[in-house]
């Protein structure tokens, strides 16, 4: 059946009420089109660019992409510790700046955080560096080493040599995040080939806003269970009971990121008011088993995909 200008049929157009006047989007003034597009999302703006030349021009305008950038983006850029001053970089357009920030996390706050934008929504993303986290025994070289890593965005990562007590905590003010946004926090790490102590012993992860714990759960930090020999077990405070592989298989496991690191979700929350301090925690202190071979890149807080 023949289609009209709006994806409706000719018959449907003929049945419009008397006095109905249809106006195509690309027949509107460019400023009006830009206003409409600015009320959508970056992903929608890119899709709308395919409608017509007029819409493409409006959708690429600085007016549209200024609305997709955080209102405080210039202040955030001024905190950058990149080799070049991002606040003075010459971007040809706000869209180019947005694209850069959605594909290139920048270091801020003396390298203690990275900042980027979610390319679909324009919401803020932060990763907290290991040096800005509380790593229990992290200042004892026999237990943790601070090293450079070619695949890390930060100057240093924390590599676990040997501990029984495994605990990592991080904090961030929710005022730094985008409002009215569902966020999730993720532990970002790697396991070396010789890692042990994480396969059959769940860790407890939790997320709290102020004094209120929002969520707590058990997870496995080792991405594989089936098909592996029993982990190396020694130096126990007590001999563990028979391991229930069926129960372990139902726990959440890490997933591999596009950058090759692993991540496990700590918890999620809705940032409505942005006036609290959020604390994230990862612990395994009950099993009494030695652990080694864990490399910590940081904790990332980003919008949670619906």
PDB file of C-alpha atoms in Angstrom:
ATOM      1  CA  UNK A   1       0.000   0.000   0.000  1.00  0.00           C
ATOM      2  CA  UNK A   2       1.324   3.465  -0.904  1.00  0.00           C
ATOM      3  CA  UNK A   3       2.785   5.425   2.010  1.00  0.00           C
ATOM      4  CA  UNK A   4       2.454   9.103   2.731  1.00  0.00           C
ATOM      5  CA  UNK A   5       4.967  11.564   4.173  1.00  0.00           C
ATOM      6  CA  UNK A   6       4.605  10.353   7.774  1.00  0.00           C
ATOM      7  CA  UNK A   7       4.711   6.628   7.121  1.00  0.00           C
ATOM      8  CA  UNK A   8       0.880   6.633   6.990  1.00  0.00           C
ATOM      9  CA  UNK A   9      -1.080   5.398   4.012  1.00  0.00           C
ATOM     10  CA  UNK A  10      -2.625   7.735   1.477  1.00  0.00           C
ATOM     11  CA  UNK A  11      -6.025   6.509   2.599  1.00  0.00           C
ATOM     12  CA  UNK A  12      -5.219   7.429   6.234  1.00  0.00           C
ATOM     13  CA  UNK A  13      -4.085  10.898   5.158  1.00  0.00           C
ATOM     14  CA  UNK A  14      -7.359  11.399   3.271  1.00  0.00           C
ATOM     15  CA  UNK A  15      -9.283  10.484   6.435  1.00  0.00           C
ATOM     16  CA  UNK A  16      -7.694  13.285   8.544  1.00  0.00           C
ATOM     17  CA  UNK A  17     -10.265  15.613  10.176  1.00  0.00           C
ATOM     18  CA  UNK A  18     -11.355  18.646   8.194  1.00  0.00           C
ATOM     19  CA  UNK A  19      -9.027  21.568   8.790  1.00  0.00           C
ATOM     20  CA  UNK A  20      -6.105  19.309   9.666  1.00  0.00           C
ATOM     21  CA  UNK A  21      -2.867  20.773   8.321  1.00  0.00           C
ATOM     22  CA  UNK A  22       0.157  18.488   8.149  1.00  0.00           C
ATOM     23  CA  UNK A  23       3.634  20.026   8.329  1.00  0.00           C
ATOM     24  CA  UNK A  24       6.690  17.951   7.536  1.00  0.00           C
ATOM     25  CA  UNK A  25       9.554  18.176  10.017  1.00  0.00           C
ATOM     26  CA  UNK A  26      12.014  19.435   7.430  1.00  0.00           C
ATOM     27  CA  UNK A  27       9.582  22.203   6.413  1.00  0.00           C
ATOM     28  CA  UNK A  28      10.011  23.867   9.820  1.00  0.00           C
ATOM     29  CA  UNK A  29      12.615  26.611  10.390  1.00  0.00           C
ATOM     30  CA  UNK A  30      16.024  25.162  11.306  1.00  0.00           C
ATOM     31  CA  UNK A  31      15.913  26.738  14.758  1.00  0.00           C
ATOM     32  CA  UNK A  32      12.600  25.033  15.439  1.00  0.00           C
ATOM     33  CA  UNK A  33      13.946  21.686  14.256  1.00  0.00           C
ATOM     34  CA  UNK A  34      17.020  22.122  16.464  1.00  0.00           C
ATOM     35  CA  UNK A  35      14.803  22.844  19.464  1.00  0.00           C
ATOM     36  CA  UNK A  36      12.829  19.645  18.862  1.00  0.00           C
ATOM     37  CA  UNK A  37      15.972  17.532  18.402  1.00  0.00           C
ATOM     38  CA  UNK A  38      17.567  18.980  21.548  1.00  0.00           C
ATOM     39  CA  UNK A  39      14.701  17.501  23.583  1.00  0.00           C
ATOM     40  CA  UNK A  40      15.635  13.967  22.490  1.00  0.00           C
ATOM     41  CA  UNK A  41      18.902  12.076  23.093  1.00  0.00           C
ATOM     42  CA  UNK A  42      22.271  11.946  21.311  1.00  0.00           C
ATOM     43  CA  UNK A  43      21.287   8.605  19.798  1.00  0.00           C
ATOM     44  CA  UNK A  44      17.988  10.042  18.534  1.00  0.00           C
ATOM     45  CA  UNK A  45      19.766  13.078  17.096  1.00  0.00           C
ATOM     46  CA  UNK A  46      22.005  10.818  15.036  1.00  0.00           C
ATOM     47  CA  UNK A  47      19.014   8.846  13.789  1.00  0.00           C
ATOM     48  CA  UNK A  48      17.094  12.011  12.892  1.00  0.00           C
ATOM     49  CA  UNK A  49      20.069  13.203  10.835  1.00  0.00           C
ATOM     50  CA  UNK A  50      19.049  10.625   8.226  1.00  0.00           C
ATOM     51  CA  UNK A  51      15.618  12.202   7.673  1.00  0.00           C
ATOM     52  CA  UNK A  52      16.689  15.012   5.344  1.00  0.00           C
ATOM     53  CA  UNK A  53      19.437  17.530   4.655  1.00  0.00           C
ATOM     54  CA  UNK A  54      17.588  20.222   6.620  1.00  0.00           C
ATOM     55  CA  UNK A  55      17.141  18.001   9.673  1.00  0.00           C
ATOM     56  CA  UNK A  56      20.752  16.805   9.444  1.00  0.00           C
ATOM     57  CA  UNK A  57      22.002  20.398   9.556  1.00  0.00           C
ATOM     58  CA  UNK A  58      19.828  21.263  12.553  1.00  0.00           C
ATOM     59  CA  UNK A  59      20.699  18.026  14.392  1.00  0.00           C
ATOM     60  CA  UNK A  60      24.409  18.776  14.091  1.00  0.00           C
ATOM     61  CA  UNK A  61      24.110  22.324  15.433  1.00  0.00           C
ATOM     62  CA  UNK A  62      25.910  23.559  18.543  1.00  0.00           C
ATOM     63  CA  UNK A  63      22.526  24.401  20.050  1.00  0.00           C
ATOM     64  CA  UNK A  64      21.518  20.731  20.011  1.00  0.00           C
ATOM     65  CA  UNK A  65      24.795  19.300  21.284  1.00  0.00           C
ATOM     66  CA  UNK A  66      25.234  21.964  23.953  1.00  0.00           C
ATOM     67  CA  UNK A  67      22.046  20.550  25.462  1.00  0.00           C
ATOM     68  CA  UNK A  68      23.522  17.051  25.454  1.00  0.00           C
ATOM     69  CA  UNK A  69      26.707  18.136  27.242  1.00  0.00           C
ATOM     70  CA  UNK A  70      26.567  18.412  31.072  1.00  0.00           C
ATOM     71  CA  UNK A  71      25.920  21.956  32.207  1.00  0.00           C
ATOM     72  CA  UNK A  72      29.174  21.872  34.184  1.00  0.00           C
ATOM     73  CA  UNK A  73      31.325  20.287  31.480  1.00  0.00           C
ATOM     74  CA  UNK A  74      33.700  23.257  31.298  1.00  0.00           C
ATOM     75  CA  UNK A  75      34.403  23.022  35.024  1.00  0.00           C
ATOM     76  CA  UNK A  76      35.041  19.290  34.681  1.00  0.00           C
ATOM     77  CA  UNK A  77      37.403  19.847  31.741  1.00  0.00           C
ATOM     78  CA  UNK A  78      39.333  22.400  33.794  1.00  0.00           C
ATOM     79  CA  UNK A  79      40.089  19.583  36.284  1.00  0.00           C
ATOM     80  CA  UNK A  80      41.751  17.542  33.554  1.00  0.00           C
ATOM     81  CA  UNK A  81      45.300  16.270  34.062  1.00  0.00           C
ATOM     82  CA  UNK A  82      45.754  15.312  30.419  1.00  0.00           C
ATOM     83  CA  UNK A  83      49.066  16.292  28.748  1.00  0.00           C
ATOM     84  CA  UNK A  84      47.134  18.926  26.818  1.00  0.00           C
ATOM     85  CA  UNK A  85      44.612  21.376  28.213  1.00  0.00           C
ATOM     86  CA  UNK A  86      41.234  20.075  27.088  1.00  0.00           C
ATOM     87  CA  UNK A  87      39.521  23.327  28.029  1.00  0.00           C
ATOM     88  CA  UNK A  88      41.512  25.087  25.319  1.00  0.00           C
ATOM     89  CA  UNK A  89      41.462  22.388  22.640  1.00  0.00           C
ATOM     90  CA  UNK A  90      39.968  23.602  19.399  1.00  0.00           C
ATOM     91  CA  UNK A  91      36.923  21.457  18.654  1.00  0.00           C
ATOM     92  CA  UNK A  92      35.115  22.408  15.472  1.00  0.00           C
ATOM     93  CA  UNK A  93      31.719  21.878  17.115  1.00  0.00           C
ATOM     94  CA  UNK A  94      29.987  20.838  20.326  1.00  0.00           C
ATOM     95  CA  UNK A  95      29.143  17.560  18.609  1.00  0.00           C
ATOM     96  CA  UNK A  96      32.836  16.901  18.050  1.00  0.00           C
ATOM     97  CA  UNK A  97      33.531  17.624  21.724  1.00  0.00           C
ATOM     98  CA  UNK A  98      30.716  15.289  22.772  1.00  0.00           C
ATOM     99  CA  UNK A  99      32.047  12.549  20.481  1.00  0.00           C
ATOM    100  CA  UNK A 100      35.536  12.964  21.922  1.00  0.00           C
ATOM    101  CA  UNK A 101      34.327  12.689  25.517  1.00  0.00           C
ATOM    102  CA  UNK A 102      32.146   9.669  24.743  1.00  0.00           C
ATOM    103  CA  UNK A 103      35.088   7.737  23.282  1.00  0.00           C
ATOM    104  CA  UNK A 104      38.049   9.063  25.286  1.00  0.00           C
ATOM    105  CA  UNK A 105      37.850   8.972  29.110  1.00  0.00           C
ATOM    106  CA  UNK A 106      39.932  11.868  30.429  1.00  0.00           C
ATOM    107  CA  UNK A 107      41.842  11.900  33.705  1.00  0.00           C
ATOM    108  CA  UNK A 108      40.762  14.507  36.261  1.00  0.00           C
ATOM    109  CA  UNK A 109      41.500  15.376  39.898  1.00  0.00           C
ATOM    110  CA  UNK A 110      45.244  14.661  39.716  1.00  0.00           C
ATOM    111  CA  UNK A 111      44.632  11.379  37.973  1.00  0.00           C
ATOM    112  CA  UNK A 112      42.403  10.010  40.740  1.00  0.00           C
ATOM    113  CA  UNK A 113      39.330   9.754  38.506  1.00  0.00           C
ATOM    114  CA  UNK A 114      38.457   9.459  34.855  1.00  0.00           C
ATOM    115  CA  UNK A 115      35.499  11.200  33.255  1.00  0.00           C
ATOM    116  CA  UNK A 116      33.573  10.408  30.101  1.00  0.00           C
ATOM    117  CA  UNK A 117      30.065  10.605  28.665  1.00  0.00           C
ATOM    118  CA  UNK A 118      27.612   7.854  27.829  1.00  0.00           C
ATOM    119  CA  UNK A 119      27.301   8.056  24.043  1.00  0.00           C
ATOM    120  CA  UNK A 120      23.619   7.072  24.076  1.00  0.00           C
ATOM    121  CA  UNK A 121      22.355   9.491  26.714  1.00  0.00           C
ATOM    122  CA  UNK A 122      25.086  12.045  27.420  1.00  0.00           C
ATOM    123  CA  UNK A 123      25.039  11.122  31.135  1.00  0.00           C
ATOM    124  CA  UNK A 124      28.252  11.348  33.155  1.00  0.00           C
ATOM    125  CA  UNK A 125      30.534   8.364  33.719  1.00  0.00           C
ATOM    126  CA  UNK A 126      33.293   8.259  36.324  1.00  0.00           C
ATOM    127  CA  UNK A 127      35.909   5.687  37.210  1.00  0.00           C
ATOM    128  CA  UNK A 128      37.708   5.982  40.541  1.00  0.00           C
ATOM    129  CA  UNK A 129      41.404   5.082  40.373  1.00  0.00           C
ATOM    130  CA  UNK A 130      42.916   2.527  42.781  1.00  0.00           C
ATOM    131  CA  UNK A 131      44.882   5.260  44.557  1.00  0.00           C
ATOM    132  CA  UNK A 132      41.577   6.976  45.414  1.00  0.00           C
ATOM    133  CA  UNK A 133      40.078   3.754  46.796  1.00  0.00           C
ATOM    134  CA  UNK A 134      40.589   2.215  50.214  1.00  0.00           C
ATOM    135  CA  UNK A 135      42.462  -1.033  49.588  1.00  0.00           C
ATOM    136  CA  UNK A 136      42.981  -2.846  52.899  1.00  0.00           C
ATOM    137  CA  UNK A 137      46.702  -3.714  53.293  1.00  0.00           C
ATOM    138  CA  UNK A 138      47.329  -1.698  50.134  1.00  0.00           C
ATOM    139  CA  UNK A 139      50.269   0.113  51.747  1.00  0.00           C
ATOM    140  CA  UNK A 140      52.041  -3.153  52.602  1.00  0.00           C
ATOM    141  CA  UNK A 141      54.293  -4.214  49.667  1.00  0.00           C
ATOM    142  CA  UNK A 142      54.230  -7.857  50.722  1.00  0.00           C
ATOM    143  CA  UNK A 143      50.468  -7.886  50.129  1.00  0.00           C
ATOM    144  CA  UNK A 144      49.823  -5.384  47.340  1.00  0.00           C
ATOM    145  CA  UNK A 145      52.105  -3.830  44.727  1.00  0.00           C
ATOM    146  CA  UNK A 146      51.468  -0.603  42.866  1.00  0.00           C
ATOM    147  CA  UNK A 147      52.521  -1.012  39.263  1.00  0.00           C
ATOM    148  CA  UNK A 148      51.946   0.486  35.836  1.00  0.00           C
ATOM    149  CA  UNK A 149      49.820  -1.484  33.385  1.00  0.00           C
ATOM    150  CA  UNK A 150      49.802  -0.908  29.620  1.00  0.00           C
ATOM    151  CA  UNK A 151      46.036  -1.478  29.383  1.00  0.00           C
ATOM    152  CA  UNK A 152      45.026   0.783  32.281  1.00  0.00           C
ATOM    153  CA  UNK A 153      43.878   4.373  31.892  1.00  0.00           C
ATOM    154  CA  UNK A 154      45.490   5.251  35.225  1.00  0.00           C
ATOM    155  CA  UNK A 155      49.151   5.716  36.051  1.00  0.00           C
ATOM    156  CA  UNK A 156      49.056   2.893  38.606  1.00  0.00           C
ATOM    157  CA  UNK A 157      47.028  -0.225  39.299  1.00  0.00           C
ATOM    158  CA  UNK A 158      47.052  -2.352  42.437  1.00  0.00           C
ATOM    159  CA  UNK A 159      48.263  -5.937  42.001  1.00  0.00           C
ATOM    160  CA  UNK A 160      47.509  -8.412  44.752  1.00  0.00           C
ATOM    161  CA  UNK A 161      50.443 -10.535  45.851  1.00  0.00           C
ATOM    162  CA  UNK A 162      48.887 -12.351  48.785  1.00  0.00           C
ATOM    163  CA  UNK A 163      46.156 -11.700  51.363  1.00  0.00           C
ATOM    164  CA  UNK A 164      43.552 -13.542  53.381  1.00  0.00           C
ATOM    165  CA  UNK A 165      41.547 -10.373  54.101  1.00  0.00           C
ATOM    166  CA  UNK A 166      40.316  -8.949  50.800  1.00  0.00           C
ATOM    167  CA  UNK A 167      38.542  -5.593  51.062  1.00  0.00           C
ATOM    168  CA  UNK A 168      38.119  -2.643  48.679  1.00  0.00           C
ATOM    169  CA  UNK A 169      35.988   0.435  49.360  1.00  0.00           C
ATOM    170  CA  UNK A 170      35.225   3.528  47.325  1.00  0.00           C
ATOM    171  CA  UNK A 171      33.189   6.705  47.714  1.00  0.00           C
ATOM    172  CA  UNK A 172      31.778   9.374  45.418  1.00  0.00           C
ATOM    173  CA  UNK A 173      29.432  12.305  45.927  1.00  0.00           C
ATOM    174  CA  UNK A 174      26.234  11.773  43.977  1.00  0.00           C
ATOM    175  CA  UNK A 175      26.220  15.511  43.182  1.00  0.00           C
ATOM    176  CA  UNK A 176      28.988  14.721  40.673  1.00  0.00           C
ATOM    177  CA  UNK A 177      26.656  12.422  38.744  1.00  0.00           C
ATOM    178  CA  UNK A 178      23.777  13.211  36.393  1.00  0.00           C
ATOM    179  CA  UNK A 179      20.457  13.710  38.148  1.00  0.00           C
ATOM    180  CA  UNK A 180      17.348  11.571  37.592  1.00  0.00           C
ATOM    181  CA  UNK A 181      19.481   8.750  36.269  1.00  0.00           C
ATOM    182  CA  UNK A 182      19.682   5.067  37.133  1.00  0.00           C
ATOM    183  CA  UNK A 183      23.351   4.342  37.869  1.00  0.00           C
ATOM    184  CA  UNK A 184      25.298   1.177  38.598  1.00  0.00           C
ATOM    185  CA  UNK A 185      28.763   0.758  40.130  1.00  0.00           C
ATOM    186  CA  UNK A 186      31.171  -1.831  38.731  1.00  0.00           C
ATOM    187  CA  UNK A 187      34.440  -3.266  40.025  1.00  0.00           C
ATOM    188  CA  UNK A 188      36.903  -3.296  37.102  1.00  0.00           C
ATOM    189  CA  UNK A 189      39.789  -5.750  37.318  1.00  0.00           C
ATOM    190  CA  UNK A 190      41.835  -8.555  35.781  1.00  0.00           C
ATOM    191  CA  UNK A 191      42.856 -11.968  37.068  1.00  0.00           C
ATOM    192  CA  UNK A 192      46.302 -13.246  36.225  1.00  0.00           C
ATOM    193  CA  UNK A 193      46.661 -16.788  34.898  1.00  0.00           C
ATOM    194  CA  UNK A 194      48.109 -17.928  38.218  1.00  0.00           C
ATOM    195  CA  UNK A 195      45.380 -16.253  40.303  1.00  0.00           C
ATOM    196  CA  UNK A 196      43.844 -18.270  43.118  1.00  0.00           C
ATOM    197  CA  UNK A 197      41.397 -17.866  45.998  1.00  0.00           C
ATOM    198  CA  UNK A 198      38.559 -16.333  43.964  1.00  0.00           C
ATOM    199  CA  UNK A 199      37.051 -19.339  42.183  1.00  0.00           C
ATOM    200  CA  UNK A 200      35.034 -21.107  44.873  1.00  0.00           C
ATOM    201  CA  UNK A 201      34.729 -18.381  47.493  1.00  0.00           C
ATOM    202  CA  UNK A 202      32.058 -15.704  46.910  1.00  0.00           C
ATOM    203  CA  UNK A 203      32.756 -12.070  47.698  1.00  0.00           C
ATOM    204  CA  UNK A 204      30.187  -9.774  49.278  1.00  0.00           C
ATOM    205  CA  UNK A 205      29.466  -6.542  47.415  1.00  0.00           C
ATOM    206  CA  UNK A 206      27.295  -3.703  48.664  1.00  0.00           C
ATOM    207  CA  UNK A 207      26.276  -0.161  47.881  1.00  0.00           C
ATOM    208  CA  UNK A 208      25.125   2.441  50.419  1.00  0.00           C
ATOM    209  CA  UNK A 209      23.851   6.007  50.156  1.00  0.00           C
ATOM    210  CA  UNK A 210      24.655   7.879  53.323  1.00  0.00           C
ATOM    211  CA  UNK A 211      23.690   5.632  56.236  1.00  0.00           C
ATOM    212  CA  UNK A 212      21.302   3.519  54.139  1.00  0.00           C
ATOM    213  CA  UNK A 213      22.517   0.295  52.555  1.00  0.00           C
ATOM    214  CA  UNK A 214      20.699  -0.008  49.244  1.00  0.00           C
ATOM    215  CA  UNK A 215      21.822  -3.434  48.151  1.00  0.00           C
ATOM    216  CA  UNK A 216      24.070  -6.310  49.133  1.00  0.00           C
ATOM    217  CA  UNK A 217      24.757  -9.602  47.367  1.00  0.00           C
ATOM    218  CA  UNK A 218      27.244 -12.443  46.917  1.00  0.00           C
ATOM    219  CA  UNK A 219      29.185 -12.650  43.652  1.00  0.00           C
ATOM    220  CA  UNK A 220      32.063 -14.657  42.241  1.00  0.00           C
ATOM    221  CA  UNK A 221      35.079 -12.690  41.052  1.00  0.00           C
ATOM    222  CA  UNK A 222      36.340 -15.605  38.972  1.00  0.00           C
ATOM    223  CA  UNK A 223      34.542 -15.699  35.593  1.00  0.00           C
ATOM    224  CA  UNK A 224      34.729 -19.486  35.232  1.00  0.00           C
ATOM    225  CA  UNK A 225      33.626 -22.389  37.416  1.00  0.00           C
ATOM    226  CA  UNK A 226      32.776 -25.414  35.274  1.00  0.00           C
ATOM    227  CA  UNK A 227      35.622 -27.372  33.733  1.00  0.00           C
ATOM    228  CA  UNK A 228      38.259 -26.097  36.148  1.00  0.00           C
ATOM    229  CA  UNK A 229      40.122 -28.145  38.732  1.00  0.00           C
ATOM    230  CA  UNK A 230      39.532 -27.286  42.408  1.00  0.00           C
ATOM    231  CA  UNK A 231      41.271 -24.093  43.451  1.00  0.00           C
ATOM    232  CA  UNK A 232      44.441 -24.164  45.505  1.00  0.00           C
ATOM    233  CA  UNK A 233      43.327 -24.283  49.120  1.00  0.00           C
ATOM    234  CA  UNK A 234      45.675 -23.685  51.995  1.00  0.00           C
ATOM    235  CA  UNK A 235      46.160 -21.556  55.112  1.00  0.00           C
ATOM    236  CA  UNK A 236      42.494 -21.908  56.097  1.00  0.00           C
ATOM    237  CA  UNK A 237      41.166 -20.576  59.379  1.00  0.00           C
ATOM    238  CA  UNK A 238      38.860 -23.587  59.128  1.00  0.00           C
ATOM    239  CA  UNK A 239      38.309 -26.420  56.688  1.00  0.00           C
ATOM    240  CA  UNK A 240      35.393 -25.388  54.383  1.00  0.00           C
ATOM    241  CA  UNK A 241      32.410 -27.621  53.913  1.00  0.00           C
ATOM    242  CA  UNK A 242      31.799 -29.402  50.638  1.00  0.00           C
ATOM    243  CA  UNK A 243      31.565 -26.795  47.900  1.00  0.00           C
ATOM    244  CA  UNK A 244      28.146 -26.566  46.221  1.00  0.00           C
ATOM    245  CA  UNK A 245      29.025 -25.964  42.575  1.00  0.00           C
ATOM    246  CA  UNK A 246      25.341 -25.723  41.655  1.00  0.00           C
ATOM    247  CA  UNK A 247      24.835 -22.832  44.090  1.00  0.00           C
ATOM    248  CA  UNK A 248      28.022 -21.119  42.894  1.00  0.00           C
ATOM    249  CA  UNK A 249      26.920 -21.366  39.259  1.00  0.00           C
ATOM    250  CA  UNK A 250      23.804 -19.331  40.082  1.00  0.00           C
ATOM    251  CA  UNK A 251      25.829 -16.416  41.428  1.00  0.00           C
ATOM    252  CA  UNK A 252      26.678 -13.438  39.259  1.00  0.00           C
ATOM    253  CA  UNK A 253      30.025 -13.786  37.486  1.00  0.00           C
ATOM    254  CA  UNK A 254      32.255 -11.105  35.939  1.00  0.00           C
ATOM    255  CA  UNK A 255      31.800 -10.145  32.308  1.00  0.00           C
ATOM    256  CA  UNK A 256      34.491  -9.096  29.900  1.00  0.00           C
ATOM    257  CA  UNK A 257      34.412  -5.453  28.824  1.00  0.00           C
ATOM    258  CA  UNK A 258      35.180  -4.110  25.377  1.00  0.00           C
ATOM    259  CA  UNK A 259      38.562  -2.928  26.691  1.00  0.00           C
ATOM    260  CA  UNK A 260      39.532  -6.463  27.776  1.00  0.00           C
ATOM    261  CA  UNK A 261      39.092  -5.946  31.529  1.00  0.00           C
ATOM    262  CA  UNK A 262      36.562  -7.813  33.656  1.00  0.00           C
ATOM    263  CA  UNK A 263      33.749  -6.136  35.572  1.00  0.00           C
ATOM    264  CA  UNK A 264      31.208  -7.198  38.181  1.00  0.00           C
ATOM    265  CA  UNK A 265      28.245  -5.075  39.217  1.00  0.00           C
ATOM    266  CA  UNK A 266      28.394  -3.932  42.850  1.00  0.00           C
ATOM    267  CA  UNK A 267      24.885  -2.454  42.876  1.00  0.00           C
ATOM    268  CA  UNK A 268      22.614   0.135  41.315  1.00  0.00           C
ATOM    269  CA  UNK A 269      20.625   3.164  42.476  1.00  0.00           C
ATOM    270  CA  UNK A 270      18.527   6.019  41.143  1.00  0.00           C
ATOM    271  CA  UNK A 271      20.238   9.393  41.543  1.00  0.00           C
ATOM    272  CA  UNK A 272      17.229  11.586  42.167  1.00  0.00           C
ATOM    273  CA  UNK A 273      18.572  14.421  44.333  1.00  0.00           C
ATOM    274  CA  UNK A 274      22.366  14.154  44.110  1.00  0.00           C
ATOM    275  CA  UNK A 275      23.043  15.229  47.684  1.00  0.00           C
ATOM    276  CA  UNK A 276      24.458  12.037  49.251  1.00  0.00           C
ATOM    277  CA  UNK A 277      27.751  10.232  49.480  1.00  0.00           C
ATOM    278  CA  UNK A 278      27.716   6.812  47.889  1.00  0.00           C
ATOM    279  CA  UNK A 279      29.948   4.072  49.280  1.00  0.00           C
ATOM    280  CA  UNK A 280      30.786   0.909  47.347  1.00  0.00           C
ATOM    281  CA  UNK A 281      32.328  -2.119  49.018  1.00  0.00           C
ATOM    282  CA  UNK A 282      33.811  -5.463  47.913  1.00  0.00           C
ATOM    283  CA  UNK A 283      34.856  -7.950  50.610  1.00  0.00           C
ATOM    284  CA  UNK A 284      35.848 -11.586  51.141  1.00  0.00           C
ATOM    285  CA  UNK A 285      36.942 -12.087  54.740  1.00  0.00           C
ATOM    286  CA  UNK A 286      35.090 -15.240  55.811  1.00  0.00           C
ATOM    287  CA  UNK A 287      36.555 -18.143  53.842  1.00  0.00           C
ATOM    288  CA  UNK A 288      40.001 -18.050  55.414  1.00  0.00           C
ATOM    289  CA  UNK A 289      41.657 -18.800  52.089  1.00  0.00           C
ATOM    290  CA  UNK A 290      44.685 -17.094  50.583  1.00  0.00           C
ATOM    291  CA  UNK A 291      44.158 -14.967  47.481  1.00  0.00           C
ATOM    292  CA  UNK A 292      46.536 -13.765  44.796  1.00  0.00           C
ATOM    293  CA  UNK A 293      46.729 -12.622  41.169  1.00  0.00           C
ATOM    294  CA  UNK A 294      44.041  -9.896  41.250  1.00  0.00           C
ATOM    295  CA  UNK A 295      44.734  -6.601  39.419  1.00  0.00           C
ATOM    296  CA  UNK A 296      42.521  -3.631  40.315  1.00  0.00           C
ATOM    297  CA  UNK A 297      41.934  -0.857  37.776  1.00  0.00           C
ATOM    298  CA  UNK A 298      39.132   0.921  39.658  1.00  0.00           C
ATOM    299  CA  UNK A 299      35.419   1.260  40.308  1.00  0.00           C
ATOM    300  CA  UNK A 300      33.291   2.673  37.495  1.00  0.00           C
ATOM    301  CA  UNK A 301      29.958   4.434  38.048  1.00  0.00           C
ATOM    302  CA  UNK A 302      27.924   4.730  34.868  1.00  0.00           C
ATOM    303  CA  UNK A 303      24.276   4.833  33.719  1.00  0.00           C
ATOM    304  CA  UNK A 304      22.729   1.397  33.809  1.00  0.00           C
ATOM    305  CA  UNK A 305      21.393   0.164  30.490  1.00  0.00           C
ATOM    306  CA  UNK A 306      17.678  -0.468  30.614  1.00  0.00           C
TER     307      UNK A 306
END
